[in-house]
């Protein structure tokens, strides 16, 4: 009996030790509304893990955002994409909190930002205020919630970072979210991993049927297997008061009672976040839009989220032996979902070997590779691929077909085009495009040096040269030429570009720069008259918009205000 309690105590203290020690109740809810999440920490996203909490703002913008603790504003970043308008507050205990997709800042911070935007004559800006400049109290209004940047609906993105700017799970700090529901298991997969290993007499990935039991756990039919195998799971968590499918907190696996795998979403570094592409079955995700997390570790995956992994999480199934493999998925509130997988070791000879496509281009992940044809060159630096792989590369006139988009790329591959056969006037309007669905061209950042155009890519696919001969389109929204607009609080103009995309915009009134905020999601430029930049009665408004190949459109109009 004593031993039993000792073991329990040991188990509990181990759980406690595995979480980083952090202050509890130091950070407050940055909003006045109850915490309901549309995104959790570590949630699997495109090419990255989500680095904070996405807090729902009742489908609206403009909620007051408060500093989660005392500190000073250490960084302000405004960008068209990404976090949109973002505020960073450094706290005296070494942590930093981040507030993203904001609509605007508190009056004091807003004035500080606008002053710099007018000096720099730019909406996009990054500022690092000194420690004494913008001091804030805990619970002090610092901003208003919004939907700026790469945001799919009004919410507050909230992060807590450690002293090395590594994002941490905010829930570790005692921030509680109501959650009484267990993680949802959406799919289970088994992977034969050696040449002679199999699952249910197949060398290919197998989808395993889940059988729900009365006690709320799952089991499966007994698998026949042999050799090195691994598992993968598709799972999400749902919390109370929202239907959003969020990320889980912890995934563990054991074999016959011994832990073989554990993944915890406590903390990670931005430098490792793209290795998510090796944690998930990327090929399955690209083709089925569902993220299967592998419960085994690819050799080259340095993720710090793994803990307590034995033999990379791979199982070595021997002939005529029985195994019990158990997967446990836990959310932060401690709700668990359990799957028990009985496995029967069974050697079989005639297994159809795994389909392996061989091409003339074998690329080793730890070596660089290059090839060239038709005046198109491809350079794959070492570390671009996660694994050695046969790549399917073909050239057809001005088009290069670079493998398939279901193979992930870790760092930029360079494609170069020789454009010497084109006239200077043509070259000016040309750019490198990715051909998407239905061969629709989309702009790939193109660097032009003499007769060579280059671009860096991080998805495989079809690339070619395209031309954009049309200037951006400009259309006033809430005024017209010659109008009196004394009652307008803003000046709004829509801009768009059909092919290469908007590169820059610049607005002036009577020759003087005025700030216009660009919201790409609704193609809108907005000037706020409360900036005080427009002071005359008669105003000559001029807007110049340039696309990525340099086509320019200028719009001019006169308006009056009193
Ligand atoms: Zn977010």
Coordinates of N, CA, C and O in Angstrom, one line a residue, residues 327-389:
X327 N -2.7 5.2 -26.7 CA -2.5 6.6 -27.0 C -3.4 7.4 -26.1 O -4.6 7.0 -25.9
X328 N -2.8 8.4 -25.4 CA -3.6 9.2 -24.6 C -3.5 10.7 -25.0 O -2.4 11.2 -25.1
X329 N -4.6 11.3 -25.3 CA -4.6 12.7 -25.7 C -5.3 13.6 -24.6 O -6.3 13.2 -24.2
X330 N -4.6 14.6 -24.2 CA -5.1 15.4 -23.0 C -5.2 16.9 -23.4 O -4.3 17.4 -24.1
X331 N -6.3 17.5 -23.0 CA -6.3 19.0 -23.1 C -5.8 19.7 -21.9 O -5.4 19.0 -20.9
X332 N -5.7 21.0 -21.9 CA -5.0 21.6 -20.8 C -5.8 21.5 -19.5 O -5.3 21.5 -18.4
X333 N -7.2 21.3 -19.6 CA -8.0 21.2 -18.4 C -7.9 19.8 -17.8 O -8.4 19.5 -16.8
X334 N -7.2 18.9 -18.5 CA -7.0 17.5 -18.0 C -8.0 16.5 -18.5 O -7.9 15.3 -18.2
X335 N -8.9 16.9 -19.4 CA -9.8 15.9 -20.0 C -9.0 15.0 -21.0 O -8.1 15.5 -21.7
X336 N -9.2 13.7 -20.9 CA -8.4 12.8 -21.7 C -9.3 12.0 -22.7 O -10.4 11.6 -22.4
X337 N -8.7 11.6 -23.8 CA -9.2 10.6 -24.7 C -8.2 9.5 -24.9 O -7.0 9.8 -25.0
X338 N -8.6 8.3 -24.8 CA -7.7 7.1 -24.8 C -8.1 6.2 -25.9 O -9.3 5.9 -26.1
X339 N -7.1 5.7 -26.6 CA -7.3 4.7 -27.6 C -6.4 3.5 -27.3 O -5.2 3.7 -27.1
X340 N -7.0 2.3 -27.2 CA -6.1 1.1 -27.0 C -6.1 0.3 -28.3 O -7.1 0.0 -28.9
X341 N -4.8 0.0 -28.8 CA -4.6 -0.7 -30.0 C -4.0 -2.0 -29.8 O -2.8 -2.1 -29.4
X342 N -4.7 -3.1 -29.9 CA -4.1 -4.4 -29.7 C -3.4 -4.8 -31.0 O -3.9 -4.6 -32.1
X343 N -2.1 -5.3 -30.9 CA -1.3 -5.6 -32.1 C -0.9 -7.1 -31.9 O -0.4 -7.5 -30.9
X344 N -1.0 -7.8 -33.0 CA -0.5 -9.2 -33.0 C 0.7 -9.2 -34.0 O 0.5 -8.9 -35.2
X345 N 1.8 -9.6 -33.5 CA 3.0 -9.8 -34.3 C 2.8 -10.9 -35.3 O 2.5 -12.0 -34.8
X346 N 3.0 -10.7 -36.5 CA 2.8 -11.8 -37.5 C 3.7 -11.6 -38.7 O 3.6 -10.6 -39.5
X347 N 4.7 -12.5 -38.8 CA 5.6 -12.4 -40.0 C 4.9 -12.9 -41.2 O 4.2 -13.9 -41.2
X348 N 4.9 -12.1 -42.3 CA 4.3 -12.6 -43.6 C 5.3 -12.3 -44.7 O 6.0 -11.3 -44.7
X349 N 5.5 -13.2 -45.6 CA 6.5 -13.0 -46.6 C 5.9 -12.1 -47.7 O 6.2 -11.0 -47.8
X350 N 5.1 -12.6 -48.5 CA 4.7 -11.9 -49.7 C 4.0 -10.5 -49.5 O 2.8 -10.4 -49.8
X351 N 4.7 -9.5 -48.9 CA 4.2 -8.2 -48.8 C 4.5 -7.4 -50.1 O 5.7 -7.3 -50.5
X352 N 3.5 -6.8 -50.7 CA 3.8 -5.9 -51.8 C 4.6 -4.7 -51.3 O 4.2 -4.0 -50.4
X353 N 5.9 -4.5 -51.9 CA 6.7 -3.5 -51.3 C 6.1 -2.1 -51.6 O 5.3 -1.9 -52.5
X354 N 6.5 -1.1 -50.7 CA 6.0 0.2 -50.8 C 6.3 0.8 -52.2 O 7.4 0.6 -52.7
X355 N 5.4 1.6 -52.7 CA 5.6 2.2 -54.0 C 6.7 3.3 -53.8 O 6.6 4.1 -53.0
X356 N 7.7 3.2 -54.6 CA 8.8 4.2 -54.5 C 9.0 4.7 -55.9 O 9.4 3.9 -56.8
X357 N 8.8 6.0 -56.1 CA 9.0 6.5 -57.4 C 10.5 7.0 -57.6 O 11.0 7.7 -56.8
X358 N 11.1 6.4 -58.6 CA 12.5 6.8 -58.9 C 12.5 7.8 -60.1 O 11.9 7.5 -61.1
X359 N 13.3 8.9 -59.9 CA 13.4 9.8 -61.0 C 14.9 10.0 -61.2 O 15.7 9.5 -60.5
X360 N 15.3 10.8 -62.2 CA 16.7 11.1 -62.4 C 17.3 12.1 -61.4 O 18.5 12.3 -61.4
X361 N 16.4 12.7 -60.6 CA 16.9 13.7 -59.6 C 16.8 13.2 -58.2 O 15.7 13.2 -57.6
X362 N 17.9 12.6 -57.7 CA 17.9 12.2 -56.3 C 18.5 13.3 -55.5 O 19.7 13.6 -55.7
X363 N 17.8 13.9 -54.6 CA 18.3 15.0 -53.8 C 18.5 14.6 -52.4 O 17.5 14.1 -51.7
X364 N 19.7 14.8 -51.9 CA 20.0 14.5 -50.5 C 19.8 15.7 -49.6 O 20.2 16.8 -50.0
X365 N 19.1 15.5 -48.5 CA 18.7 16.7 -47.7 C 19.9 17.4 -47.1 O 19.8 18.7 -47.0
X366 N 21.0 16.7 -46.9 CA 22.1 17.4 -46.3 C 23.2 17.9 -47.3 O 24.3 18.2 -47.0
X367 N 22.8 17.9 -48.6 CA 23.7 18.4 -49.7 C 22.9 19.3 -50.6 O 21.7 19.1 -50.8
X368 N 23.6 20.3 -51.2 CA 23.0 21.2 -52.1 C 22.9 20.5 -53.5 O 23.6 19.5 -53.7
X369 N 22.0 21.0 -54.3 CA 21.7 20.3 -55.6 C 21.3 21.4 -56.6 O 20.7 22.4 -56.2
X370 N 21.8 21.3 -57.8 CA 21.3 22.2 -58.8 C 21.1 21.5 -60.2 O 21.8 20.5 -60.5
X371 N 20.3 22.1 -61.0 CA 20.1 21.6 -62.3 C 19.6 22.7 -63.2 O 19.2 23.8 -62.7
X372 N 19.7 22.6 -64.5 CA 19.4 23.7 -65.4 C 19.0 23.1 -66.8 O 19.5 22.1 -67.3
X373 N 18.0 23.8 -67.4 CA 17.6 23.4 -68.7 C 16.7 24.6 -69.2 O 16.1 25.3 -68.5
X374 N 16.7 24.8 -70.6 CA 15.9 25.8 -71.2 C 16.1 27.2 -70.6 O 15.2 28.0 -70.6
X375 N 17.3 27.5 -70.1 CA 17.6 28.8 -69.5 C 16.9 29.0 -68.1 O 16.8 30.1 -67.6
X376 N 16.5 27.9 -67.5 CA 15.9 27.9 -66.2 C 16.8 27.1 -65.3 O 17.2 26.0 -65.6
X377 N 17.3 27.7 -64.2 CA 18.1 27.0 -63.2 C 17.4 26.9 -61.9 O 16.7 27.7 -61.5
X378 N 17.6 25.7 -61.3 CA 17.0 25.4 -60.0 C 18.2 25.1 -59.0 O 19.0 24.3 -59.3
X379 N 18.2 25.8 -57.8 CA 19.2 25.6 -56.8 C 18.5 25.2 -55.5 O 17.7 26.0 -55.0
X380 N 18.8 24.0 -55.0 CA 18.3 23.5 -53.8 C 19.4 23.5 -52.7 O 20.2 22.6 -52.8
X381 N 19.4 24.5 -51.8 CA 20.5 24.5 -50.8 C 20.3 23.3 -49.8 O 19.2 22.8 -49.7
X382 N 21.4 22.9 -49.2 CA 21.2 21.8 -48.2 C 20.3 22.3 -47.1 O 20.3 23.5 -46.8
X383 N 19.5 21.4 -46.6 CA 18.6 21.7 -45.5 C 17.2 22.2 -46.1 O 16.4 22.6 -45.3
X384 N 17.1 22.2 -47.4 CA 15.8 22.6 -47.9 C 14.7 21.5 -47.8 O 13.6 21.7 -47.6
X385 N 15.2 20.3 -48.0 CA 14.3 19.1 -47.9 C 14.5 18.5 -46.5 O 15.6 18.7 -45.9
X386 N 13.5 17.9 -46.0 CA 13.6 17.2 -44.6 C 14.2 15.8 -44.8 O 14.8 15.3 -43.9
X387 N 14.0 15.2 -45.9 CA 14.5 13.9 -46.2 C 15.0 13.7 -47.6 O 14.6 14.5 -48.5
X388 N 16.0 12.8 -47.7 CA 16.5 12.5 -49.1 C 15.3 12.1 -49.9 O 14.4 11.3 -49.4
X389 N 15.3 12.5 -51.2 CA 14.1 12.2 -52.0 C 14.4 12.3 -53.5 O 15.2 13.1 -53.9

